[in-house]
PDB file of C-alpha atoms in Angstrom:
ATOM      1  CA  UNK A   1       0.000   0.000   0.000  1.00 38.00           C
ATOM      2  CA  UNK A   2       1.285   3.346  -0.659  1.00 39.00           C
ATOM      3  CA  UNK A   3       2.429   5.726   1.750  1.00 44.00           C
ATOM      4  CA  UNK A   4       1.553   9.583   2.064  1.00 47.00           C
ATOM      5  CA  UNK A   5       3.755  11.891   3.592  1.00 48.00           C
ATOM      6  CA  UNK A   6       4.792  11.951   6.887  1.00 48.00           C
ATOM      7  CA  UNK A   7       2.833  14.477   9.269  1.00 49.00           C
ATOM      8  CA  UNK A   8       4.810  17.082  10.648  1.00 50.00           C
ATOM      9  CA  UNK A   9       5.401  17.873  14.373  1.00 52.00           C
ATOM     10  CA  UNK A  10       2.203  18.930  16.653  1.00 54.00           C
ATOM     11  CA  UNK A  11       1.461  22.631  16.385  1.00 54.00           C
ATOM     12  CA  UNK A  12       3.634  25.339  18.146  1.00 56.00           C
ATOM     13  CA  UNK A  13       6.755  23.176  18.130  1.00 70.00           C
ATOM     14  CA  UNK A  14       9.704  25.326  17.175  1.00 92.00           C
ATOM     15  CA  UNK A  15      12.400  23.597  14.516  1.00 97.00           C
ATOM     16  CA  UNK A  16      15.231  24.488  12.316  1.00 98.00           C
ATOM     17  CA  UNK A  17      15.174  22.944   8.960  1.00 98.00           C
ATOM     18  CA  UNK A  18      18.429  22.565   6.977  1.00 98.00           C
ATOM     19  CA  UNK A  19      18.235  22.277   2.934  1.00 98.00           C
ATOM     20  CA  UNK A  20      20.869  21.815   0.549  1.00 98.00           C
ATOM     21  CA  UNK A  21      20.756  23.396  -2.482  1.00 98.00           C
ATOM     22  CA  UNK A  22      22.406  23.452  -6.113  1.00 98.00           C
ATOM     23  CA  UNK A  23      22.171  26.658  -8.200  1.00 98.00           C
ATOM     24  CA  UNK A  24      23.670  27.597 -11.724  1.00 98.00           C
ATOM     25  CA  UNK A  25      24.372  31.542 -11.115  1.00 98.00           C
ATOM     26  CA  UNK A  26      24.840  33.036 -14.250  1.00 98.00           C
ATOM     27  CA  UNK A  27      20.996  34.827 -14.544  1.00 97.00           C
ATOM     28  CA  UNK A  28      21.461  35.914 -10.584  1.00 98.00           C
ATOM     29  CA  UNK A  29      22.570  39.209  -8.943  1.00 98.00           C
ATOM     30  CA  UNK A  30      24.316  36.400  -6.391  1.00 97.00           C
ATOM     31  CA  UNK A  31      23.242  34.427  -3.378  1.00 98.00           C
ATOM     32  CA  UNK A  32      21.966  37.909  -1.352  1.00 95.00           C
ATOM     33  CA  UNK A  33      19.544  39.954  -1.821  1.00 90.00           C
ATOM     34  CA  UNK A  34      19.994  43.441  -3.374  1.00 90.00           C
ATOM     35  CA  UNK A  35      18.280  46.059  -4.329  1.00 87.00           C
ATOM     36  CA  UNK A  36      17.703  45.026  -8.319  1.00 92.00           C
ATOM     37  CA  UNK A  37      17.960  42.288  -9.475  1.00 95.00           C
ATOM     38  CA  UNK A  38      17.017  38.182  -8.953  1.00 97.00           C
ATOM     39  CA  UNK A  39      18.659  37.128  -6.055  1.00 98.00           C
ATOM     40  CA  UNK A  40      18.859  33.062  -4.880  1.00 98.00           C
ATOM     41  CA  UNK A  41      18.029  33.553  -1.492  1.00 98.00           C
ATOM     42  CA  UNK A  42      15.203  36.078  -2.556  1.00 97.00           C
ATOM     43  CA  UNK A  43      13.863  32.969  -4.603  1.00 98.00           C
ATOM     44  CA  UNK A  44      14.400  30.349  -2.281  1.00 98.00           C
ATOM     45  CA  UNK A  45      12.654  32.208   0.673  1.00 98.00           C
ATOM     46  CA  UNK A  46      10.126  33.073  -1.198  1.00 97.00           C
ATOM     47  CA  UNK A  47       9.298  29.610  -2.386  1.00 98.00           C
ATOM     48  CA  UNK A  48      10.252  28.082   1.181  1.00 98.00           C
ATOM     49  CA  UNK A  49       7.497  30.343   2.743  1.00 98.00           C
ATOM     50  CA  UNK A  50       4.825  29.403   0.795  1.00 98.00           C
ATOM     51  CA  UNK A  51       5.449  25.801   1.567  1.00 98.00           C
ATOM     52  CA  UNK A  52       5.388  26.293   5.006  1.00 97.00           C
ATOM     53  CA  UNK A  53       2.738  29.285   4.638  1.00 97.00           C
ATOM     54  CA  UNK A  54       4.619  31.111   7.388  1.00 97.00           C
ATOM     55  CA  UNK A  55       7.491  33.949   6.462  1.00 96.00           C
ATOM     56  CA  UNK A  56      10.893  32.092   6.208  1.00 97.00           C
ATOM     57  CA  UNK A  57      14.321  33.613   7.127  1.00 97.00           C
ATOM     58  CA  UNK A  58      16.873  31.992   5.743  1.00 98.00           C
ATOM     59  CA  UNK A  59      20.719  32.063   5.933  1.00 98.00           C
ATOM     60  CA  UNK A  60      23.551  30.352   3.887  1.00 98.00           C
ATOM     61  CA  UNK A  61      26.782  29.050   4.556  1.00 98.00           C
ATOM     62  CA  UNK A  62      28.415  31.379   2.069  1.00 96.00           C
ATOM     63  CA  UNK A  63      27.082  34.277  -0.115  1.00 95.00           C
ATOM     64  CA  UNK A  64      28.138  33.831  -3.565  1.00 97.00           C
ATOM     65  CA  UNK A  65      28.828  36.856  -6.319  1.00 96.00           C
ATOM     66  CA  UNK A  66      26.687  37.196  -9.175  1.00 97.00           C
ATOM     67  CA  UNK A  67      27.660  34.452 -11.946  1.00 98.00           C
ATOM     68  CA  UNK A  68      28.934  32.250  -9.105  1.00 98.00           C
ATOM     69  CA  UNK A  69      27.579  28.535  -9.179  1.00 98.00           C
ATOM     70  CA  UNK A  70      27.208  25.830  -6.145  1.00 98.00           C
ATOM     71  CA  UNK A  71      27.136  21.962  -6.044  1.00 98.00           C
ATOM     72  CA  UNK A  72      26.414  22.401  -3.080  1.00 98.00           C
ATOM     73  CA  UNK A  73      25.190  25.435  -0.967  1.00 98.00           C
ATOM     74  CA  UNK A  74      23.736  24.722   2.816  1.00 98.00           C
ATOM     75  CA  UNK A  75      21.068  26.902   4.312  1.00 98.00           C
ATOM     76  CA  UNK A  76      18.420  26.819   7.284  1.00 98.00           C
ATOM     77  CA  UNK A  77      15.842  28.516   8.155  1.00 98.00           C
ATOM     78  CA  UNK A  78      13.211  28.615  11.578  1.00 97.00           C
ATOM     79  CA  UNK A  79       9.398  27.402  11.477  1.00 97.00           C
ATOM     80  CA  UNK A  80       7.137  28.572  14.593  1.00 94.00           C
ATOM     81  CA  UNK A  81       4.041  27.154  13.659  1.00 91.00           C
ATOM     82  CA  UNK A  82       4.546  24.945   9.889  1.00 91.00           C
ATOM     83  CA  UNK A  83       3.645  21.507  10.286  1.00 94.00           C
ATOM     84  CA  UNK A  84       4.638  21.017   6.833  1.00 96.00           C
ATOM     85  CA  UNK A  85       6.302  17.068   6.323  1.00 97.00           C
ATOM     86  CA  UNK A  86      10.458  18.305   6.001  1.00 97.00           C
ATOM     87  CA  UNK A  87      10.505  16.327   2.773  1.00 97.00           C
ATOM     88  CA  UNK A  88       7.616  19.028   1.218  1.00 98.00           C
ATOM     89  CA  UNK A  89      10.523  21.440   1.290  1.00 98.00           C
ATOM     90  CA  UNK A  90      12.456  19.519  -1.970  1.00 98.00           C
ATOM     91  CA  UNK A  91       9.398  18.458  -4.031  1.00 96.00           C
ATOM     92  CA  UNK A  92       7.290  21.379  -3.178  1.00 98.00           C
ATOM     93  CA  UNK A  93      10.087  23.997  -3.157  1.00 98.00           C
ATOM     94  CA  UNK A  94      11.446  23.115  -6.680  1.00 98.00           C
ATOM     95  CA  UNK A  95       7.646  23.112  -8.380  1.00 98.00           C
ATOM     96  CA  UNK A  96       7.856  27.207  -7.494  1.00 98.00           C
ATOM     97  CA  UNK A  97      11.748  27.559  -8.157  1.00 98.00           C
ATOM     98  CA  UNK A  98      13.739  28.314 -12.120  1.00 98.00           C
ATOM     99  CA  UNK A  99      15.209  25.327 -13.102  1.00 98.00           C
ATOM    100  CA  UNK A 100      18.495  26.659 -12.800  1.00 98.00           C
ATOM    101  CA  UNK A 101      17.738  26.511  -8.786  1.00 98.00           C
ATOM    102  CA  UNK A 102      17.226  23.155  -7.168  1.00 98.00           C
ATOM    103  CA  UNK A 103      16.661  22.051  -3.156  1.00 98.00           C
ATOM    104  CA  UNK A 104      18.266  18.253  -3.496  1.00 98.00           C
ATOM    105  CA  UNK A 105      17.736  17.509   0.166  1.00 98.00           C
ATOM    106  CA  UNK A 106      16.169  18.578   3.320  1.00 98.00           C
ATOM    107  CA  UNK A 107      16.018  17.259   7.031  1.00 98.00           C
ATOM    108  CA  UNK A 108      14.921  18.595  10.550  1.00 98.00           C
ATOM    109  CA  UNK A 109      18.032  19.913  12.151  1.00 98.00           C
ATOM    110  CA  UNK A 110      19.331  20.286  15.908  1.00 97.00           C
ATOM    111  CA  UNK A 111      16.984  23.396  17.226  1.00 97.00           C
ATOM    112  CA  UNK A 112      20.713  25.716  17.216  1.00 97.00           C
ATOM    113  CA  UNK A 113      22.170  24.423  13.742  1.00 98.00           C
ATOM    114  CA  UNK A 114      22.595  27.671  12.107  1.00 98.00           C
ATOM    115  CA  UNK A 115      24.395  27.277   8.522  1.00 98.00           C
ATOM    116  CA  UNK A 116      26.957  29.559   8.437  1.00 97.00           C
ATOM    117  CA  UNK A 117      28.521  27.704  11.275  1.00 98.00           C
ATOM    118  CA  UNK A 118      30.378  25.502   8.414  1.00 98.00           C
ATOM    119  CA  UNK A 119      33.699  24.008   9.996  1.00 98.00           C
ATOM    120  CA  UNK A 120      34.707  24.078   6.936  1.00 98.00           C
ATOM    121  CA  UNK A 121      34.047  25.103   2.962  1.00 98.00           C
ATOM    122  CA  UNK A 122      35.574  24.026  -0.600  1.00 98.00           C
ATOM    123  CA  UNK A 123      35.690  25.744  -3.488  1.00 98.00           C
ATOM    124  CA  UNK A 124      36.766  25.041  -6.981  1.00 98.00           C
ATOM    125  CA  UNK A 125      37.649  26.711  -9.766  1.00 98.00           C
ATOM    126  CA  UNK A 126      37.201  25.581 -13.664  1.00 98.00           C
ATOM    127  CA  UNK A 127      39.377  26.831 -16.435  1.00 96.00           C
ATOM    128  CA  UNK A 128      39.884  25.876 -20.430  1.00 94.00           C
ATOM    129  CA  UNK A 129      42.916  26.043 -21.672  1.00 92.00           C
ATOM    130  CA  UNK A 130      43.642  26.804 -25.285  1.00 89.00           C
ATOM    131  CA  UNK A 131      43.359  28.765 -28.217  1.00 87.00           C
ATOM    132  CA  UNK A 132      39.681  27.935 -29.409  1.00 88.00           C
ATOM    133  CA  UNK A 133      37.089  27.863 -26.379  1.00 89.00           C
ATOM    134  CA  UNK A 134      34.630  25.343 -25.999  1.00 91.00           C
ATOM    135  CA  UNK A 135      31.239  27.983 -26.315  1.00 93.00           C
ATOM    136  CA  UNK A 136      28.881  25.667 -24.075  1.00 93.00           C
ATOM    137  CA  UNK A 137      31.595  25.919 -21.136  1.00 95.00           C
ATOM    138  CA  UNK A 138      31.917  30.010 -21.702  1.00 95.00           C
ATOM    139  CA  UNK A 139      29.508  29.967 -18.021  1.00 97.00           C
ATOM    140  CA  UNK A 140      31.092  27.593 -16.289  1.00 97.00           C
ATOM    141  CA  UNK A 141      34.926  28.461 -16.790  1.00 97.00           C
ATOM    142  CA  UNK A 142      37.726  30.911 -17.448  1.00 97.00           C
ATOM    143  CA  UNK A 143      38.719  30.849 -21.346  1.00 96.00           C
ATOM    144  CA  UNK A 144      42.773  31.206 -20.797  1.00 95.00           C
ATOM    145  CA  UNK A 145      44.615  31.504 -24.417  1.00 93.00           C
ATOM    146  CA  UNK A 146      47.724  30.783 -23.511  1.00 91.00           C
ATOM    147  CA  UNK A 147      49.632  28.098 -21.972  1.00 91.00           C
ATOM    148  CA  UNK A 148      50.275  28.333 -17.620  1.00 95.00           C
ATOM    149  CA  UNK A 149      53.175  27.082 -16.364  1.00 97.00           C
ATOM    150  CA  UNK A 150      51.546  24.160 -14.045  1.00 96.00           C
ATOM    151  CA  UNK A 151      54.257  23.414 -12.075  1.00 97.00           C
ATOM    152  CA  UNK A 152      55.004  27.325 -11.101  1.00 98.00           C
ATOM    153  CA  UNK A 153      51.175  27.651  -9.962  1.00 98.00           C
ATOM    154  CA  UNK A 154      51.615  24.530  -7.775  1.00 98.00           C
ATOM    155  CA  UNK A 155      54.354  25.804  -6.128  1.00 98.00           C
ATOM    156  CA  UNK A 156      53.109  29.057  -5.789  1.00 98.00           C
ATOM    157  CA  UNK A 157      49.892  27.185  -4.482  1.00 98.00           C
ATOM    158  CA  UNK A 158      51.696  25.365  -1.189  1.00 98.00           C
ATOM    159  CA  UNK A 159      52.655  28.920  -0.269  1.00 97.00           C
ATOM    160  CA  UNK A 160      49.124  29.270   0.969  1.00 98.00           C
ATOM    161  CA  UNK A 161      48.117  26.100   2.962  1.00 98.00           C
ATOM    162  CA  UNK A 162      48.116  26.980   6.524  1.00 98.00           C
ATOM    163  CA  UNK A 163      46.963  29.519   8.791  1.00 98.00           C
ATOM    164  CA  UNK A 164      47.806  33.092   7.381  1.00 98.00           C
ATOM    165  CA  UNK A 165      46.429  37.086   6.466  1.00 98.00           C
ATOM    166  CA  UNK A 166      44.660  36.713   3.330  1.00 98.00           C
ATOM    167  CA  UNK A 167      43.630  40.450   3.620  1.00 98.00           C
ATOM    168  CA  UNK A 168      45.937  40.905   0.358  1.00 98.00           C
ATOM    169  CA  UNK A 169      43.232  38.759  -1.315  1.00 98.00           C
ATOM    170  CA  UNK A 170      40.360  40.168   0.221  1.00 97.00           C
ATOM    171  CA  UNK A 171      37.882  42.450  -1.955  1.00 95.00           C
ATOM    172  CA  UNK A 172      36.646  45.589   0.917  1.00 86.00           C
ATOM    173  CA  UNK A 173      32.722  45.757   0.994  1.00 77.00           C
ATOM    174  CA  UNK A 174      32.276  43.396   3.866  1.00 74.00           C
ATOM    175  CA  UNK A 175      33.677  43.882   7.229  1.00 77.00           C
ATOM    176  CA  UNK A 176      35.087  40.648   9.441  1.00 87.00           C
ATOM    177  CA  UNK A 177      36.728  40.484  12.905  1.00 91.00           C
ATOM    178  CA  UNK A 178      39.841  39.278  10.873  1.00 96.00           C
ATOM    179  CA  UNK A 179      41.228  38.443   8.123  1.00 97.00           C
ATOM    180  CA  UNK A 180      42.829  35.699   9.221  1.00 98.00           C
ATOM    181  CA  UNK A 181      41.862  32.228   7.721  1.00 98.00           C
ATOM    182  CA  UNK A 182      43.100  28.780   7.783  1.00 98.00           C
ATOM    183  CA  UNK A 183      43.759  27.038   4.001  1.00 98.00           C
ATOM    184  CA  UNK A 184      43.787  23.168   5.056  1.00 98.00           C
ATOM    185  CA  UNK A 185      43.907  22.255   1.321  1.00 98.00           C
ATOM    186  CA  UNK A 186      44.581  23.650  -2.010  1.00 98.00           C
ATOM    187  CA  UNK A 187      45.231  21.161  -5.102  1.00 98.00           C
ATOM    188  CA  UNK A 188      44.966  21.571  -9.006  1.00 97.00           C
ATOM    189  CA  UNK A 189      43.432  18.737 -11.219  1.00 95.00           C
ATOM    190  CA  UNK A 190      41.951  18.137 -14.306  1.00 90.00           C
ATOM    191  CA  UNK A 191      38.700  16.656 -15.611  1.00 83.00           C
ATOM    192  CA  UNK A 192      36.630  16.513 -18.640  1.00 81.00           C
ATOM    193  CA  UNK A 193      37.103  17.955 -22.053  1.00 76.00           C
ATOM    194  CA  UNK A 194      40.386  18.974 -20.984  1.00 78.00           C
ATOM    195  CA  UNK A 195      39.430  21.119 -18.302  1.00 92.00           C
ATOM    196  CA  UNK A 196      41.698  22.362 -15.447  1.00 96.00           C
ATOM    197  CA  UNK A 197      40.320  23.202 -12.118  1.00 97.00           C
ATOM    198  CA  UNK A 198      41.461  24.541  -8.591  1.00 98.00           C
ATOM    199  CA  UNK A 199      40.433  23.662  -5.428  1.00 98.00           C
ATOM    200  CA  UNK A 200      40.703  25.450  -2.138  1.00 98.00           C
ATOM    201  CA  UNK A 201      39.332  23.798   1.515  1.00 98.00           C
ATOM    202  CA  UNK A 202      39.517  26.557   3.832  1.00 98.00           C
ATOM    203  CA  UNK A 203      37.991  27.328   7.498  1.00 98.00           C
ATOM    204  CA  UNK A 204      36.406  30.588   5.900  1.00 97.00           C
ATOM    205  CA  UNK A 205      36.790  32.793   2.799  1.00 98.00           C
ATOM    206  CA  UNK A 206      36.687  37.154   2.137  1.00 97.00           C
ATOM    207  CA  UNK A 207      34.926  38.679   0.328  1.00 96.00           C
ATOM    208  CA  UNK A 208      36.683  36.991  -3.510  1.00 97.00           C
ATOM    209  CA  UNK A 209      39.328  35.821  -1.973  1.00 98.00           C
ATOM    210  CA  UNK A 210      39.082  32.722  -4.104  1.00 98.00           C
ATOM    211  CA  UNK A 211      38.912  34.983  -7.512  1.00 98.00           C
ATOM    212  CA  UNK A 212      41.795  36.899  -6.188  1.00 98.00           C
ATOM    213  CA  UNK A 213      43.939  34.354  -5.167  1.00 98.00           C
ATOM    214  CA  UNK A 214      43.395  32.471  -8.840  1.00 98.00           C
ATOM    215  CA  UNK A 215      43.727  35.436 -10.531  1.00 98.00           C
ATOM    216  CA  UNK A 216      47.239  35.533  -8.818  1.00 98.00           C
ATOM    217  CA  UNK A 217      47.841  32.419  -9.478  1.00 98.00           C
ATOM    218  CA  UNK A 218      47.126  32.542 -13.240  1.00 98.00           C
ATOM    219  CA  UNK A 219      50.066  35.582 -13.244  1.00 98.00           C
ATOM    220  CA  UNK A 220      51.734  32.718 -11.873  1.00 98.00           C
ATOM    221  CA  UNK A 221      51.490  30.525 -14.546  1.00 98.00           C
ATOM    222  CA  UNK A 222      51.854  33.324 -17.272  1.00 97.00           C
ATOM    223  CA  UNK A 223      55.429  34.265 -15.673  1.00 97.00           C
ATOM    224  CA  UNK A 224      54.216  37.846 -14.562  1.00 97.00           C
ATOM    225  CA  UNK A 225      54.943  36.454 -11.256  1.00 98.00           C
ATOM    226  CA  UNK A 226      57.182  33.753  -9.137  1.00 98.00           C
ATOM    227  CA  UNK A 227      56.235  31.581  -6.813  1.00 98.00           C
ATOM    228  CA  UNK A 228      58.131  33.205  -4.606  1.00 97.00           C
ATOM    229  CA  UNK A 229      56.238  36.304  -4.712  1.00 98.00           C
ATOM    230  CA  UNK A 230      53.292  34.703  -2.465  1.00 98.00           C
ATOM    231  CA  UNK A 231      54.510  35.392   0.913  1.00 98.00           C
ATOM    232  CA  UNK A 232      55.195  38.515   0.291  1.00 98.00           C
ATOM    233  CA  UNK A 233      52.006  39.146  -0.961  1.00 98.00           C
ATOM    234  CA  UNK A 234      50.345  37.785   2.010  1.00 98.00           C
ATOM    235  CA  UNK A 235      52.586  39.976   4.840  1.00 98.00           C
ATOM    236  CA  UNK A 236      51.678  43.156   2.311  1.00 98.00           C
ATOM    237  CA  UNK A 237      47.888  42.752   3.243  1.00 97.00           C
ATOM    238  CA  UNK A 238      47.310  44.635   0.477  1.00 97.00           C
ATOM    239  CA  UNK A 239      44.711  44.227  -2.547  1.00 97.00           C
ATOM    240  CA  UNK A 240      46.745  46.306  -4.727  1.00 97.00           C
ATOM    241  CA  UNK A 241      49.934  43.641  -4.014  1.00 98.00           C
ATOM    242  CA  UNK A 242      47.905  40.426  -5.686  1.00 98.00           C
ATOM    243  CA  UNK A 243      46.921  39.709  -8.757  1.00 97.00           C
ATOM    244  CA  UNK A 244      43.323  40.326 -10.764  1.00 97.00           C
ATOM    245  CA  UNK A 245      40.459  38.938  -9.795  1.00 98.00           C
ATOM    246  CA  UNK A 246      39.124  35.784 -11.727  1.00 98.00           C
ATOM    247  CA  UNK A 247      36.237  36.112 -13.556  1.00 98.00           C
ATOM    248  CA  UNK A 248      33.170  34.759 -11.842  1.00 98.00           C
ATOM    249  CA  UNK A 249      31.355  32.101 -13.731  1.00 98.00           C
ATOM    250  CA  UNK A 250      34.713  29.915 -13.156  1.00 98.00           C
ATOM    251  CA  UNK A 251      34.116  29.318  -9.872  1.00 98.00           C
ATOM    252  CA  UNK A 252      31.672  26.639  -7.791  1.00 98.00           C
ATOM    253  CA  UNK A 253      31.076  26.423  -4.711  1.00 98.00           C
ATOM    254  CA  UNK A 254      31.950  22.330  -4.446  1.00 98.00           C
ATOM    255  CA  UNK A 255      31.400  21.159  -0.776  1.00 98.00           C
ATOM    256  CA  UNK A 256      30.463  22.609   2.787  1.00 98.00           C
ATOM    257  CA  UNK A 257      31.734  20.440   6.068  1.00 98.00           C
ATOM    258  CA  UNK A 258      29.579  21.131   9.512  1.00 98.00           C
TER     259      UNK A 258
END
């Protein structure tokens, strides 16, 4: 015999629901909410209220830039008084949502789970390499002409694992205690149609610091710069020191650790 959905808690009980979402970011203004302009999170809660049919606040474990994409993005959110079955907020919450936006899971959570809390994030970064670009990658990756000098990047790469300043890759327009994070992994690899990526697995991120520390990187590999260069780069703490920022559609976010 078939089953219906499960019923949600009694009335009045308070709960914390944690979805995880993937997004393709190239029609978005980013994750946040501005001003003009389609945001994620102004879809999601939007869709995620009417589901429960109370008003939703909802927060992310990272806010990506307009253009950025996310395998996987982790937010929650507080009911009051929604009995609404936890698994209504995939298959109802996608039937109002672009198809470019999808909720792949959802689950009560511990009352306090709150997602920014991630211990830790991972990023990565896609690139094609080569004279003629591949036109159904050109929102998903960084077109470089030229050839990069692999083994100087990967060098210049190990200068950033560990616990440092990265206010020299830091874009201003969003204040922090510090600047301070810890890098616990930071790798390049290839994949598909001869793509090369970068990956980063960090404690936190600033404000493009993963845009600005490719962008370096790519100077790097196009013998602007020298491996050597990155530490004193970092003890600058200066934007103006590092290198430009990568464009956005490059760049995923790939995989968030509570």
């Amino acid at each position: 015999m078939r089953r219906g959905p499960r019923p949600g808690p009694p009335p009045g009980t308070r709960r914390t629901i944690r979805i995880d979402v993937q997004y393709e970011g190239t029609a978005y203004v980013g994750w946040q909410r501005q001003l003009k302009g389609a945001s994620i999170h102004g879809l999601l809660e939007r869709a995620l209220g009417k589901i429960a049919d109370e008003k939703v606040t909802l927060f992310s474990a990272g806010r990506t830039d307009a253009g950025v994409h996310a395998r996987q993005q982790v937010a929650s959110f507080s009911l009051r008084t929604s009995r609404t079955p936890v698994e209504a907020f995939v298959d109802g919450t996608n039937t109002l949502l672009p198809p470019d936006i999808r909720v792949y899971r959802s689950e009560e959570a511990e009352l306090l789970f709150h997602a920014p809390e991630a211990k830790e994030k991972t990023y990565r970064y896609f690139f094609q390499i080569g004279a003629e670009p591949l036109v159904f990658l050109r929102n998903y990756t960084w077109h470089v002409r030229q050839a990069l000098d692999l083994e100087a990047m990967r060098e210049a790469t190990k200068q950033l694992v560990g616990t440092h300043d990265f206010a020299a890759f830091r874009t201003r327009g969003t204040e922090t205690k510090t600047t301070e994070r810890t890098v616990r992994e930071a790798v390049w690899g290839s994949g598909p149609l001869e793509l090369l990526y970068f990956e980063i697995t960090a404690d936190g991120f600033l404000k493009q610091m993963v845009r600005n520390i490719v962008g370096t990187l790519v100077e790097v590999g196009q013998g602007k710069r020298k491996p050597s260069d990155i530490p004193d780069i970092l003890a600058s703490k200066r934007r103006e020191k590092s290198g430009v920022s990568a464009p956005a559609q490059g760049l995923f976010l790939w995989r968030v650790v509570y």
